[in-house]
Short mmCIF file of C-alpha atoms in Angstrom, two decimals:
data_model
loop_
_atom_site.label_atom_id
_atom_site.label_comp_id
_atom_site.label_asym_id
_atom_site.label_seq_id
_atom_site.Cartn_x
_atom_site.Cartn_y
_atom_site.Cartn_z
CA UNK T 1 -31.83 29.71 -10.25
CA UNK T 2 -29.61 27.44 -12.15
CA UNK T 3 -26.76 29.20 -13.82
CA UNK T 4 -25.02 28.05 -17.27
CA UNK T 5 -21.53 26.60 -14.97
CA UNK T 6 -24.08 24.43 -12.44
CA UNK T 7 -24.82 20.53 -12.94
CA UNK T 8 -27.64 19.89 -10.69
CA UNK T 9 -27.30 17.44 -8.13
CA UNK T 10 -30.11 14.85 -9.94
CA UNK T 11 -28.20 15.44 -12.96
CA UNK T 12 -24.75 14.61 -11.27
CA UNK T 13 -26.32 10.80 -10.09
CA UNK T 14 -27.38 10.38 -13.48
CA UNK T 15 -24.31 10.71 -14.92
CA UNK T 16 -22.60 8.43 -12.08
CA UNK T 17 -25.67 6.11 -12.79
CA UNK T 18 -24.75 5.84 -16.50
CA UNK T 19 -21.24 5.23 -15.87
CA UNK T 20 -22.30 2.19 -13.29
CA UNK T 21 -24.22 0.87 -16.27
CA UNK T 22 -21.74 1.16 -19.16
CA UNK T 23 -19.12 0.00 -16.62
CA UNK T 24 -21.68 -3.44 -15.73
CA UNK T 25 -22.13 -4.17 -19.38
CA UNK T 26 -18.65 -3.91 -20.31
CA UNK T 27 -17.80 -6.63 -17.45
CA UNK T 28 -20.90 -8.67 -18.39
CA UNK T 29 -19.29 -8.79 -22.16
CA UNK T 30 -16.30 -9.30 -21.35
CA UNK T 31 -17.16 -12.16 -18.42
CA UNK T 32 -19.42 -14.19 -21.62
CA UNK T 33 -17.35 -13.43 -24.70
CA UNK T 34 -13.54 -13.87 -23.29
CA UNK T 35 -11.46 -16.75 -21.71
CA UNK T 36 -9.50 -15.68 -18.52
CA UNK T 37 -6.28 -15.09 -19.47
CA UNK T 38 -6.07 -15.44 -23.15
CA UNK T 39 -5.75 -11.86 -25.16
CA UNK T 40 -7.99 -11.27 -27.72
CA UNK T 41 -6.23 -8.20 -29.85
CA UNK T 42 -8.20 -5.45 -30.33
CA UNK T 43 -4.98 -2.75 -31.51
CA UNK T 44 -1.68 -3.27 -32.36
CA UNK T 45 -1.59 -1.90 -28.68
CA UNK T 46 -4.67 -2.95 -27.26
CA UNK T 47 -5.59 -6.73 -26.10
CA UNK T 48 -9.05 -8.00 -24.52
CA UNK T 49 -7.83 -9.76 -21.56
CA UNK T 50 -10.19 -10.94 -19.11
CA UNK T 51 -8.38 -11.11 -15.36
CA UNK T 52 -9.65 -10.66 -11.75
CA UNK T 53 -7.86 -7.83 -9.43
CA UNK T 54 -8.48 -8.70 -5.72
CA UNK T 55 -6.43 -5.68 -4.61
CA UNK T 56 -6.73 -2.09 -5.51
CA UNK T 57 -5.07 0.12 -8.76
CA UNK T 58 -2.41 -2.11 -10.11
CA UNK T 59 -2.89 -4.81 -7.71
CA UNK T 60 -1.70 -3.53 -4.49
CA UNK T 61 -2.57 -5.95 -1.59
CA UNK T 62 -3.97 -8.53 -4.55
CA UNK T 63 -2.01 -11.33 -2.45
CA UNK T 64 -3.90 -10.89 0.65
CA UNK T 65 -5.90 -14.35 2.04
CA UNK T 66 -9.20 -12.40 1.54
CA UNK T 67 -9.86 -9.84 3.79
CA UNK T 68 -8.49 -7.10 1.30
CA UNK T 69 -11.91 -7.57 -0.05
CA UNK T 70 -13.87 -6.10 2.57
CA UNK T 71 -11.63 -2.99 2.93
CA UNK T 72 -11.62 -2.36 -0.21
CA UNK T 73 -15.33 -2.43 -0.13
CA UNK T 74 -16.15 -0.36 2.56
CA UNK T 75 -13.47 2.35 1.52
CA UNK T 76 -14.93 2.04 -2.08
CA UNK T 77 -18.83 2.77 0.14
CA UNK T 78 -17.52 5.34 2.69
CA UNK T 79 -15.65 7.15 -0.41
CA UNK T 80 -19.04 7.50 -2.70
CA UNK T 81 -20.89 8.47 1.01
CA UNK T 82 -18.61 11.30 0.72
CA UNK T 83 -18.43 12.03 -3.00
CA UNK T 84 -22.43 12.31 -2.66
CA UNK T 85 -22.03 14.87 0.00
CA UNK T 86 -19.17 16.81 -1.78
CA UNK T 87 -21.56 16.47 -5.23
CA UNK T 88 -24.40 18.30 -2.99
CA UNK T 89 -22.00 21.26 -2.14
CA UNK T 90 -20.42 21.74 -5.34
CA UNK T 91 -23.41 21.78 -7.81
CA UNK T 92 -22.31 25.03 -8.72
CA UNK T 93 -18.70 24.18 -9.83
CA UNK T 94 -19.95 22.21 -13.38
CA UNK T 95 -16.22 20.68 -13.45
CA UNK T 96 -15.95 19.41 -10.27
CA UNK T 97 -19.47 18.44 -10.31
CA UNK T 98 -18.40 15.82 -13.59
CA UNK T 99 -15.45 14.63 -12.15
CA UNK T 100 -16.95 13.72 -8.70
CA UNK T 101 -19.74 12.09 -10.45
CA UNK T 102 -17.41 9.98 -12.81
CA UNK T 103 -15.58 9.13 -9.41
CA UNK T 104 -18.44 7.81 -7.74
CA UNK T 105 -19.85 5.64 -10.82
CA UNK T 106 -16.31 4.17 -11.26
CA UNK T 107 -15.99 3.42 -7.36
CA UNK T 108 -19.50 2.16 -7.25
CA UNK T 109 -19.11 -0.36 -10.02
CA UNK T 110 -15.79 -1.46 -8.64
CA UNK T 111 -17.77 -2.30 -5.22
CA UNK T 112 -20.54 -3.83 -7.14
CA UNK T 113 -17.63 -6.45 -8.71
CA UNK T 114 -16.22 -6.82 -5.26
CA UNK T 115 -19.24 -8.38 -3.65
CA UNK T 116 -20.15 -10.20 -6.89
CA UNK T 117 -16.83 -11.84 -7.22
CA UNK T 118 -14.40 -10.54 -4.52
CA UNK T 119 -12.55 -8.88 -7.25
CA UNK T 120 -13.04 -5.96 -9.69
CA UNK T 121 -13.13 -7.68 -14.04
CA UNK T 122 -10.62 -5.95 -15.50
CA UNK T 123 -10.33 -6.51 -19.41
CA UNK T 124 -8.77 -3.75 -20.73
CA UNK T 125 -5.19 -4.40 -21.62
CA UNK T 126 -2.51 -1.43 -23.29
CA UNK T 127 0.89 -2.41 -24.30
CA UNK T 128 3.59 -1.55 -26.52
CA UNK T 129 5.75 -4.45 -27.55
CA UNK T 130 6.32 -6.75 -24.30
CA UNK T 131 5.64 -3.46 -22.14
CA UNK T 132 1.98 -4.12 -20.32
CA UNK T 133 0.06 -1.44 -18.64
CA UNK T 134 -1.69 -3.09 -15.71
CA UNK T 135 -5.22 -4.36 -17.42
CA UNK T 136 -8.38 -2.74 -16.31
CA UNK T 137 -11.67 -1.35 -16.68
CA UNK T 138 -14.32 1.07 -17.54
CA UNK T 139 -14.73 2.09 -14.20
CA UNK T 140 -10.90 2.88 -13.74
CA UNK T 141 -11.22 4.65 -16.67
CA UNK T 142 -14.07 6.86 -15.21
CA UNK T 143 -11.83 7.72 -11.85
CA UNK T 144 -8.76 8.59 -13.58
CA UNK T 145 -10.58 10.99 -16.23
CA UNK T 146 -12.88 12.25 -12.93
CA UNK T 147 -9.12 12.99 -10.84
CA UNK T 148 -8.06 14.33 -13.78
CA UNK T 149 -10.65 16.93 -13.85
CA UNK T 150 -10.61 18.05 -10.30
CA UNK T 151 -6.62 18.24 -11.39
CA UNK T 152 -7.86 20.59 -14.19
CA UNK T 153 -10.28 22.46 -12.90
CA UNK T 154 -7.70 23.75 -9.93
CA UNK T 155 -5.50 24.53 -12.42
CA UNK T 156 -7.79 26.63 -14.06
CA UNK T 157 -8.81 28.50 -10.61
CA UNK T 158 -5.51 28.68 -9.42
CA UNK T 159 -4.26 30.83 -12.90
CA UNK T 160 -8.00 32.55 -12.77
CA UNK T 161 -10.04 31.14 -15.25
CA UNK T 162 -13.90 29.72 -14.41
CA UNK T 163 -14.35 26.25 -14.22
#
């Protein structure tokens, strides 16, 4: 019987499955509606900026002849293999169960961009004054809110609250 703190594990892909979506769209705007490397702003601290990342979170190994594309690939596969078994096991932690399934949309519509293209769209661009924050993307977004989460939800066991 499903309890109020569960996410069922159909429920979990779902939410991983929308997150693959709104992540595709947003690169499919972005890819028609902006010019590679010209800033559209958005916010006095916010720019459109379409760019290509060949390497991983802020562009480590982005200078590599090409075969950074294919290990980031299957690391970005062999990761959501394992997310998908982790969501199985943890349907009962709700928390967990959100942030592994934000996790594995964000990793699976970074993969998605590397095979496309052989780089992830990145268009998001914060800054304050000449200050840049690495541009990217929906799907960063979703890992970084999905690791923050997990970071959470520990935090909440570990001073004995429920998740």
């Amino acid at each position: 019987m499903q309890t109020k703190q569960e996410l069922p594990f159909k429920k979990a892909l779902a939410i991983a499955i929308f997150v693959i979506l709104l992540d595709q769209v947003s690169k499919l705007l972005a890819l028609t509606h902006l010019q590679f490397g010209q800033p559209e702003a958005v916010l006095p601290f916010m720019n459109w900026l379409l760019l290509f990342n060949p390497g991983a979170a802020f562009s480590f190994l982005a200078q590599g002849s090409g075969w950074q594309r294919w290990l980031f690939t299957a690391l970005g596969l062999g990761a959501s293999l394992y997310i998908v078994l982790l969501l199985r096991k943890s349907q009962s932690d709700k928390t967990l169960s959100w942030a592994l399934s934000l996790i594995l949309g964000g990793a699976l519509g970074n993969v998605l961009d590397r095979i496309r293209f052989g780089a992830v769209v990145d268009f998001i661009d914060l800054h304050y004054a000449t200050w840049h924050w690495p541009a990217f993307n929906v799907a960063d977004s979703a890992i970084c809110i999905g690791a923050a989460l997990i970071v959470w939800g520990e935090l909440r066991k570990a001073f004995g609250k429920t998740a």
